[in-house]
Structure formats: C-alpha cells, structure tokens
Short mmCIF file of C-alpha atoms in Angstrom, two decimals:
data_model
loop_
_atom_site.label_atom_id
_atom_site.label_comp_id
_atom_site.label_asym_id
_atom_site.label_seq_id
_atom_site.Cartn_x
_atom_site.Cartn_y
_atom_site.Cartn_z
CA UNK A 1 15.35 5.22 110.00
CA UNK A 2 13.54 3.67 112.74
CA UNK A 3 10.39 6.03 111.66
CA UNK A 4 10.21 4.88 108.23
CA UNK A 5 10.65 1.61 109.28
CA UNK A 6 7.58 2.37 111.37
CA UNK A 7 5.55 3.65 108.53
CA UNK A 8 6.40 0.79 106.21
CA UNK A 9 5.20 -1.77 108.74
CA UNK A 10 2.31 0.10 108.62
CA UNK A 11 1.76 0.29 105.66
CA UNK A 12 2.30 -3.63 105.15
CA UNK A 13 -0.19 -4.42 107.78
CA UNK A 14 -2.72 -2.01 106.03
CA UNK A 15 -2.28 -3.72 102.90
CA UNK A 16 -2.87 -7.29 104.53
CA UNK A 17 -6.14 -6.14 106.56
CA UNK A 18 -7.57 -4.85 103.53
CA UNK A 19 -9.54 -2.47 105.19
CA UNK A 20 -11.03 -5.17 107.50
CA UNK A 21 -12.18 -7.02 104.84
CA UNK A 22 -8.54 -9.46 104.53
CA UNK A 23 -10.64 -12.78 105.01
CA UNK A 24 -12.60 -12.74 102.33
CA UNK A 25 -10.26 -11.08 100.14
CA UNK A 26 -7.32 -13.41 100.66
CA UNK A 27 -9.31 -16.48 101.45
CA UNK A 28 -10.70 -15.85 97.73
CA UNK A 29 -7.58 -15.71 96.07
CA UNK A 30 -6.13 -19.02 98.50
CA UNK A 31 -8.37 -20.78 97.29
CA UNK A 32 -8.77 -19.90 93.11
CA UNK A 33 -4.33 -20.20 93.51
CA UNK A 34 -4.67 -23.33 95.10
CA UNK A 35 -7.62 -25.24 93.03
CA UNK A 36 -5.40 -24.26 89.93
CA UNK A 37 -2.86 -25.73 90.85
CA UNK A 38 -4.37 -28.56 92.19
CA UNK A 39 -6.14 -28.98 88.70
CA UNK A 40 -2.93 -28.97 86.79
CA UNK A 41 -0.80 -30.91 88.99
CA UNK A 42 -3.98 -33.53 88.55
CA UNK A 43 -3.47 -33.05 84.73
CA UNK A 44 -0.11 -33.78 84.81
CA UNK A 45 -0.73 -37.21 86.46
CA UNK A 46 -3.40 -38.36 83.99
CA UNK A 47 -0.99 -37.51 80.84
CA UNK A 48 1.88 -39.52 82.56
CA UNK A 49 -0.30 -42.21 83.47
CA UNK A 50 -1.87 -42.77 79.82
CA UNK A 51 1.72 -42.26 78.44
CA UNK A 52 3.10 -44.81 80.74
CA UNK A 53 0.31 -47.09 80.21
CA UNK A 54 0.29 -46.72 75.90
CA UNK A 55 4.17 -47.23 76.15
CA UNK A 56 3.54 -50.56 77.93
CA UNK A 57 0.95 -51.85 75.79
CA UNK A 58 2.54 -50.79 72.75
CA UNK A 59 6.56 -50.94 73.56
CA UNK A 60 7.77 -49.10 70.94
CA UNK A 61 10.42 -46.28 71.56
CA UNK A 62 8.09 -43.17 71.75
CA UNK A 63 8.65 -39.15 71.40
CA UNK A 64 6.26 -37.78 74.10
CA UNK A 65 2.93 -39.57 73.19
CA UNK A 66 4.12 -41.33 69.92
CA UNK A 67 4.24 -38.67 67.65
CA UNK A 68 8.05 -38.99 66.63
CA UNK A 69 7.83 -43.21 66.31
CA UNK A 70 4.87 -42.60 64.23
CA UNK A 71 6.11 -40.28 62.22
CA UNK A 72 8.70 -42.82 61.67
CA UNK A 73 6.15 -45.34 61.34
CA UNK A 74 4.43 -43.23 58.73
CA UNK A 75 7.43 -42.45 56.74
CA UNK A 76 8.49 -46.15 56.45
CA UNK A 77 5.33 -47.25 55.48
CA UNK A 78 4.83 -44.49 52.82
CA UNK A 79 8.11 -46.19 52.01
CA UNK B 1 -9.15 -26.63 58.95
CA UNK B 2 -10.96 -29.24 60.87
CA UNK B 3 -10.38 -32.10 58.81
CA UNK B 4 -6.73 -30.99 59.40
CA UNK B 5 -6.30 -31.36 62.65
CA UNK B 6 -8.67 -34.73 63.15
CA UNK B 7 -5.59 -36.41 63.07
CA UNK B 8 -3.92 -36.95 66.27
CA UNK B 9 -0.83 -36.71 65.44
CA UNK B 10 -0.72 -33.21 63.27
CA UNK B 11 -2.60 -32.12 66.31
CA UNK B 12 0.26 -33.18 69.12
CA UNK B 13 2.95 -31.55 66.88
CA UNK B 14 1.00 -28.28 66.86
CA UNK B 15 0.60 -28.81 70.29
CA UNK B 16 4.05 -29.60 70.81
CA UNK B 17 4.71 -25.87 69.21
CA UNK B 18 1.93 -24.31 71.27
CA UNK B 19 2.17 -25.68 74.94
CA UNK B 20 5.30 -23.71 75.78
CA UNK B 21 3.94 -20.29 74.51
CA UNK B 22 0.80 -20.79 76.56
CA UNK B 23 2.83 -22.10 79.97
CA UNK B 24 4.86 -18.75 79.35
CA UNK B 25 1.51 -16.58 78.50
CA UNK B 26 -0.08 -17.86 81.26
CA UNK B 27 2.63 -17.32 84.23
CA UNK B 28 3.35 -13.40 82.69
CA UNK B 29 -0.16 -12.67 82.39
CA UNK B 30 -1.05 -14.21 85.71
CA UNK B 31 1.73 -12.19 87.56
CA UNK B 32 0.75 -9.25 86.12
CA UNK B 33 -2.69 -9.48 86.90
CA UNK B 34 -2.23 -10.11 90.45
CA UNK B 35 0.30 -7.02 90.75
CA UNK B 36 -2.38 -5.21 89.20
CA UNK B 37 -5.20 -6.59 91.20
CA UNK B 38 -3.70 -6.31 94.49
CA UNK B 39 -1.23 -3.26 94.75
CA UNK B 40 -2.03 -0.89 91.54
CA UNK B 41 -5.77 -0.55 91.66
CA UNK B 42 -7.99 1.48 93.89
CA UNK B 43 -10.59 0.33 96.24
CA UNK B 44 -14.35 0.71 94.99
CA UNK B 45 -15.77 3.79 96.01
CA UNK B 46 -18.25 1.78 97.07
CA UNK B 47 -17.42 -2.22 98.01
CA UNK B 48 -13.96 -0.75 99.10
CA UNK B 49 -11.27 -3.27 99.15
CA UNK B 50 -13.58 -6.40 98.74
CA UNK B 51 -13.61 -4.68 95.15
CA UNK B 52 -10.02 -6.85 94.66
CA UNK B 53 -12.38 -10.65 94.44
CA UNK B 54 -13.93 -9.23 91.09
CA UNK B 55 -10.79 -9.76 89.17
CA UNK B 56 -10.66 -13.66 89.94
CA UNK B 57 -14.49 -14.46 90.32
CA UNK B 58 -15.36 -12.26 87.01
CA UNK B 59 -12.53 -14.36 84.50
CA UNK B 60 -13.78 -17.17 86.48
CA UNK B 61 -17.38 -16.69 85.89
CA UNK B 62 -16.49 -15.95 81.54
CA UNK B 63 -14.36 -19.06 81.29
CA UNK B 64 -17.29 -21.22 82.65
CA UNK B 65 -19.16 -19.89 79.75
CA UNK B 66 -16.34 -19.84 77.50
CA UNK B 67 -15.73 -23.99 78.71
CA UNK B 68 -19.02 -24.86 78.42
CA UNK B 69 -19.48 -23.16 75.10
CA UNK B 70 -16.58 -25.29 73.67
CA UNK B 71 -18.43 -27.96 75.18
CA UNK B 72 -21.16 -27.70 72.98
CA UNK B 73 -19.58 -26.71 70.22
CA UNK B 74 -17.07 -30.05 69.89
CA UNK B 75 -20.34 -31.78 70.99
CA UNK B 76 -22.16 -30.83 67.89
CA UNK B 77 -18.95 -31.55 65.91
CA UNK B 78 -18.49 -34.92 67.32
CA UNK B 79 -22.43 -36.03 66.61
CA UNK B 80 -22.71 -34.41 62.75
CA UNK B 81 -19.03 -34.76 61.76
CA UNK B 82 -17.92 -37.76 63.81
CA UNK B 83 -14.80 -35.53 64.07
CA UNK B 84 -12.17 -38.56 66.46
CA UNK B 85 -10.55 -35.33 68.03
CA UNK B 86 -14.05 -33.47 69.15
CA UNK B 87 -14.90 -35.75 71.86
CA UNK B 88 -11.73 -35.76 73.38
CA UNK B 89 -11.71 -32.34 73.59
CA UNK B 90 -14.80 -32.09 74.95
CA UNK B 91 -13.44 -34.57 77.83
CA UNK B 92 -10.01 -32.91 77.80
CA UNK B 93 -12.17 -29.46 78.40
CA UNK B 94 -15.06 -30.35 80.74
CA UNK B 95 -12.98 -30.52 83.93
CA UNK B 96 -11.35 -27.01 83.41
CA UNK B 97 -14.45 -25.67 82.95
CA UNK B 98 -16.30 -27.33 86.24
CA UNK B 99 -13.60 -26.07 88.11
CA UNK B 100 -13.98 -22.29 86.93
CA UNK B 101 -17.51 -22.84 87.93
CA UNK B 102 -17.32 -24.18 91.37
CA UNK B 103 -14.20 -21.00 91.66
CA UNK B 104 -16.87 -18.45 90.16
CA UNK B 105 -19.35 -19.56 92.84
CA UNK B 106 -17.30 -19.83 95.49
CA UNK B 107 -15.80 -16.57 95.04
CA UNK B 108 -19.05 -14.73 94.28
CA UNK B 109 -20.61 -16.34 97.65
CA UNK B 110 -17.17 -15.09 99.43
CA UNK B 111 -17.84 -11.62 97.89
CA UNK B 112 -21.59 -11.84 98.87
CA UNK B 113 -21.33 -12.08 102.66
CA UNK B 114 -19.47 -8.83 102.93
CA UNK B 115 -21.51 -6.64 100.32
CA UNK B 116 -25.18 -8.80 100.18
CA UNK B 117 -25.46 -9.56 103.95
CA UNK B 118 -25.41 -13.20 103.15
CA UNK B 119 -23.54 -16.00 101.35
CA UNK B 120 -26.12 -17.17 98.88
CA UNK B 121 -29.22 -16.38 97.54
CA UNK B 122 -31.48 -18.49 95.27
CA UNK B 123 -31.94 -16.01 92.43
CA UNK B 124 -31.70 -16.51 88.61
CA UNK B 125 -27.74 -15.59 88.03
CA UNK B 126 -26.60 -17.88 91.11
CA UNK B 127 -29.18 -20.79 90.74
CA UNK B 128 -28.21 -20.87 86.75
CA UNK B 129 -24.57 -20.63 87.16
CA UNK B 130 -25.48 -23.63 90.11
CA UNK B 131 -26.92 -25.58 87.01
CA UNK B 132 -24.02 -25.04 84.71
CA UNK B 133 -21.91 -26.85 87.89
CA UNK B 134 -24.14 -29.38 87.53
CA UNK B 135 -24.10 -29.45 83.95
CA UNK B 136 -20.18 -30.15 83.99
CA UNK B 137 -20.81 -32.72 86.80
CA UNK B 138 -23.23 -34.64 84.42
CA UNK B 139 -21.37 -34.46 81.09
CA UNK B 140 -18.01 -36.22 82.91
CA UNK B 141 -20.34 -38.86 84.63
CA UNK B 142 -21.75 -39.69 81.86
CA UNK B 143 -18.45 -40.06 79.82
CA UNK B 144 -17.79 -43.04 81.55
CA UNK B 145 -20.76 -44.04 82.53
CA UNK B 146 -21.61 -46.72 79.83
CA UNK B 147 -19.99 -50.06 78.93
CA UNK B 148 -19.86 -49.28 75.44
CA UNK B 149 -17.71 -45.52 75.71
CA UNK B 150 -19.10 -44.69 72.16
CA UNK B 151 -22.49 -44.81 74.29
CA UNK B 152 -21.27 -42.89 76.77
CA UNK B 153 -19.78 -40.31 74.98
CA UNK B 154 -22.97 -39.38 72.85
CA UNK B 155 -25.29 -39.12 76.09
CA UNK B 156 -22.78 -36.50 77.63
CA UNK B 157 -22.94 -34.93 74.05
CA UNK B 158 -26.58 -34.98 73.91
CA UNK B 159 -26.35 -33.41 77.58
CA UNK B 160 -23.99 -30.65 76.60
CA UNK B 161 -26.13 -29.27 73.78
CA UNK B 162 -29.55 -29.44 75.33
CA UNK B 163 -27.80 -27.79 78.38
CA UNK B 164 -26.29 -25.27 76.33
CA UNK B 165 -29.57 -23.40 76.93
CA UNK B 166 -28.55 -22.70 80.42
CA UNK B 167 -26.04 -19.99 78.88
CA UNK B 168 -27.97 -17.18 77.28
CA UNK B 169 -30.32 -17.74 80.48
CA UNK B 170 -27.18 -17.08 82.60
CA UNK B 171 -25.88 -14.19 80.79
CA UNK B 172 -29.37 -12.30 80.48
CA UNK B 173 -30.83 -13.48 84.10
CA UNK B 174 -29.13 -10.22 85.54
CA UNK B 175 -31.61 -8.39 82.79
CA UNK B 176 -35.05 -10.50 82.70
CA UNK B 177 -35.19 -11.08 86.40
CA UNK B 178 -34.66 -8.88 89.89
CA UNK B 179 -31.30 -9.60 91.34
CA UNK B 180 -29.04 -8.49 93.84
CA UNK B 181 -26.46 -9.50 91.35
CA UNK B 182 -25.22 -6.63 89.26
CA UNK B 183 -25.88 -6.28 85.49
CA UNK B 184 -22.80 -6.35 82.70
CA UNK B 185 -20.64 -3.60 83.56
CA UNK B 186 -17.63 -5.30 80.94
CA UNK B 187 -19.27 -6.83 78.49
CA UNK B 188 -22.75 -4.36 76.86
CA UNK B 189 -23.27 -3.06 74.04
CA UNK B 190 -22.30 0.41 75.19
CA UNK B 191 -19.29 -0.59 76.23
CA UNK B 192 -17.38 -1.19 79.45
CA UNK B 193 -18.71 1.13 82.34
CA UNK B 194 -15.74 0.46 84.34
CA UNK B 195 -12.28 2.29 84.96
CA UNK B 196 -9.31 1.57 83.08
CA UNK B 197 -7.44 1.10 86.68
CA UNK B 198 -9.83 -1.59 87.27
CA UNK B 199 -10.83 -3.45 83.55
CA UNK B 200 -6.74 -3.80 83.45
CA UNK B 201 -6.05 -6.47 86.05
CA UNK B 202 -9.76 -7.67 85.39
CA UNK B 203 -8.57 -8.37 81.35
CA UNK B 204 -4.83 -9.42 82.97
CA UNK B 205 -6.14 -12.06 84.74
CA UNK B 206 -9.07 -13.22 81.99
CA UNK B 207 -6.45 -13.38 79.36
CA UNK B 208 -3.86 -15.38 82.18
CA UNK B 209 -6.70 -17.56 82.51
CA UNK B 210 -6.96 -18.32 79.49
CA UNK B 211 -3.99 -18.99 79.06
CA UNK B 212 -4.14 -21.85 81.30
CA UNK B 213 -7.10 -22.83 79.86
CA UNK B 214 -5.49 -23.63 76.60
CA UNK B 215 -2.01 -24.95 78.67
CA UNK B 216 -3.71 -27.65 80.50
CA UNK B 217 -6.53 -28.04 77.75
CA UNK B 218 -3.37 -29.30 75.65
CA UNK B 219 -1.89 -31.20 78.82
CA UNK B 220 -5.64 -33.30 79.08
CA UNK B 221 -5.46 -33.78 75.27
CA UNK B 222 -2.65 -35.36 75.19
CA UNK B 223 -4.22 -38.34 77.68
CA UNK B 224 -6.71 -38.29 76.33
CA UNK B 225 -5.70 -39.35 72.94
CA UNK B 226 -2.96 -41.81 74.71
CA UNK B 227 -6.29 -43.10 76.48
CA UNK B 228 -8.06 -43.50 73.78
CA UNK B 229 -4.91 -45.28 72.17
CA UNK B 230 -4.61 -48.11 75.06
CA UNK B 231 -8.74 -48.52 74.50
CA UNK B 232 -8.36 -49.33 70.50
CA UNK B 233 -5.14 -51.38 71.84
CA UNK B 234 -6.82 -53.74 74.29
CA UNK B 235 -10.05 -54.17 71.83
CA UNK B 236 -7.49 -55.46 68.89
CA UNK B 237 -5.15 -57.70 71.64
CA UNK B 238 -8.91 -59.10 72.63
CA UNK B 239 -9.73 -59.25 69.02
CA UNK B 240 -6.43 -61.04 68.06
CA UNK B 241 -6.84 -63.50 71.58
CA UNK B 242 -10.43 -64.46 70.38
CA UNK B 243 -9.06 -65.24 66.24
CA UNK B 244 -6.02 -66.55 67.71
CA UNK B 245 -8.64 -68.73 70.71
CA UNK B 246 -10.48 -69.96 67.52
CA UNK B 247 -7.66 -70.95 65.00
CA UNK B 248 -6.22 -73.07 67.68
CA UNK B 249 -10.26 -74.85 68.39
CA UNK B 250 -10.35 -75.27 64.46
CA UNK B 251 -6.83 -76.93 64.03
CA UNK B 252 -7.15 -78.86 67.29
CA UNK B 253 -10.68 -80.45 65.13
CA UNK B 254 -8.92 -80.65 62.36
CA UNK B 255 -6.24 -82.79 64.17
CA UNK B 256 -9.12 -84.93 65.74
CA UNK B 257 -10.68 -86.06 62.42
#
C-alpha cells in the first residue's frame, strides 16, 4: 500500500515538473485561464451596466435588454 | 439574411436561443481539451513537454485572425451597407480578439525561451502578429475617440480594413521570410502533418475557444446595443429639452406683446 502510494506521488510530482520545463508550461496556461476569465467577468459588468443604465433612462418594465417590452410595444402598436 | 438580423431585437431573441448552447459548448469543449492537452498526449519527440503550450498559443494565435477577420468584414458591412448591427459587432468583437493576441504572444514568447534560447525575436511572424496587437489597440481607441461616435466609428472602420493587410502577411511570413518560427503544420494544403494524439486537444481547445468567442461576443452585443440605446435616448431628451427650451422663449414673447 505504502509502495503504491509511493509511486503515485511520484508520479504526481512528475506530472507537475513537466520534465523540468513546469514554469513555462503552467505559467502559460495561468495566465490564458486567468485573462479569460478576467475578459468575461469584464463583459459581464459592461452588459449590466448598459442594462442598468437603459432601464433608468427609459423606465419601462424590461425582459433582459428590452426585447420582451418591445415586443409588447411592437404588438400594441401594430395594434 | 443580413437585413434580417439588422434589427436588434430579432437579433437578442436569437441570441437569447444561442447564448446557453455556446456557455455549455464552451465549458465541455474547454474541459476536454485541457484533459487532452495535459494528461492524454505525448511529449514532442523533440520540444518534450513544452510541446503542451501549442494547444493554447496555436487556437490563440487562429482566433486573432479569425477576430480580426470579422473585424473587417462587419467593417466593410457597416461603411457600404450602413448595416446598425455591424458596428456594434465590430466593437462587441475587437476586445476578444486583442486579448487572443496579447495570449498568442505571450504564450509563443513563454514557449520561445525554452526551445529558441530567447523570449523574442524581431522577425516577420512575431513583429506582424505585434502589429495586429496594435491594430486591435487602434480600432477601440478610435471608437471613442471622436465627439461625434458616427466619426469615430468610421475611422476605426477605415483602420480595420486597411489593416486587414497585416493578415495574409502574417499567415505567409513563416513562407516568404527566414524564421525561427515554424511553418503551418495544421493548416496546408497537404494537410495536417501532425499526430492525431496531438491535432485532438489542439482542435478541442480551438473549437472551446470558439466557443467563448461567440458566448461573450453575444454577452458584449448585448451592451452594446443597450449602449447604443441610452446614446439615441439622451440625443432625443436633449432634443425634446432644446424644443421644449424654445416653446417656452416663444410663448413667454408671445405673452410680452
């Protein structure tokens, strides 16, 4: 048991050296994981923000970013 | 199928229908890619392990293209067709595609030290894919760079297509000019000279990112076009102020004679 836990470790600490070559490997993919993220999450924001900011210039009840009220809208005036 | 979808509000239902499909694409693809990448592919028989950076800096590299591409393309179709979706998606797209960029050289510079001696070189494929960074960086400045955003909007657009040039030079510099870059192993017209244990995560993680491409392109898109909806709402609440300013001077006269 205590062999194969051996191995295992070893094998795990292979894997995360990389062959010597774990900072540039796992720097690489730090870095694409984390400017992804950071690039939705910074998405996110500007959608909320321009939502927030339409519904209080225009404060009408809204689906998402208006489509349901002006479907409404639409339908009323077709009306 | 343009004209279609130049309304805004055909496109956000389709988008509505589409966003979840590509949040779920992306995240499957993505974790697939990097199980692939990192535990179920071998090392190079030559770059060894380092091997593993070419399946994020490759996809990286194609969706800067890819990005800029669209670029032009809903550049062109927002000066001929004065298409009122084209420029926002050239807005909603230009950030995504900066970022690949600055990824693709970062990574490639991270992957140079250990196989080129050094972290950069000034040779055609780096200094044009530095360009295209630029590029990006000079179509979003420009955006919002004018009073008058109609101004703005067709100087970033006249930027995009005269810097579309930049990407046949990119994808042929490997070709026309010595390098220590290597040529198209993926994409030639003799097809892929690379293993199927390695073009799968490669294609996994090109296909998860674009995936997110089209995810956040539709995230950006939609505030964009709420953006674009508080602009045309301030000019007419300025608009109605200034009638509104004068109706009251002309009655107030009125009154006085």
């Amino acid at each position: 048991m205590q062999i194969e836990d051996k191995i295992s470790m070893h094998a795990f600490m292979e894997f995360i050296e990389m062959n010597g070559h774990a900072a540039f490997i796992w720097s690489s993919y730090g870095i694409v994981i984390f400017v992804l993220i950071w690039l939705f999450i910074v998405g996110v924001q500007f959608q909320t923000k321009s939502e927030t900011k339409l519904s209080q210039l225009n404060p009408r009840p809204r689906h998402r970013s208006g489509v349901r009220s002006e479907r409404k809208t639409g339908k009323q005036n077709e009306a | 199928m343009l004209n279609r979808f130049a309304n805004p509000i055909r496109f956000l239902r389709l988008a509505d229908q589409i966003q979840p499909w590509a949040a779920i694409l992306t995240l499957v693809l993505f974790a697939a890619g990097l199980y692939f990448a990192l535990f179920n592919s071998p090392p190079d028989y030559q770059q060894g392990e380092t091997v593993r950076i070419m399946y994020i800096h490759v996809p990286s590299a194609w969706m800067a293209l890819f990005c800029y591409t669209l670029l032009a393309i809903t550049s062109g179709v927002a000066m001929i067709w004065k298409h009122p979706l084209a420029n926002l998606a050239g807005r909603a797209t230009a950030p995504i595609g900066a970022t690949f960029t600055f990824l693709a050289l970062i990574t490639g510079s991270i992957w140079g030290k250990p196989m080129w001696g050094t972290w950069w070189v000034w040779d055609a494929r780096l200094t044009s894919m530095f360009i295209l960074f630029f590029l990006y960086l000079g179509y979003i400045a420009l955006q919002d760079a004018f009073d008058n955003a109609e101004g703005g909007s067709k100087a970033a657009a006249i930027l995009a297509l005269v810097g579309f040039i930049n990407v046949p030079i990119i994808k042929f510099s490997v070709d026309w000019w010595n390098t220590l870059h290597q040529p198209a192993s993926v994409i030639k017209f003799s097809g892929p000279a690379i293993h199927s244990t390695m073009l799968t995560p490669l294609l996994l993680t090109a296909l998860a990112f674009k995936g997110y491409y089209v995810w956040l392109f539709l995230i950006n898109m939609r505030g964009e076009i709420a953006e674009a909806r508080c602009r045309a709402l301030q000019v007419s609440q300025i608009q109605n102020a200034q009638v509104a300013k004068v109706a009251t001077s002309d009655a107030r006269d009125a009154h006085a004679d």
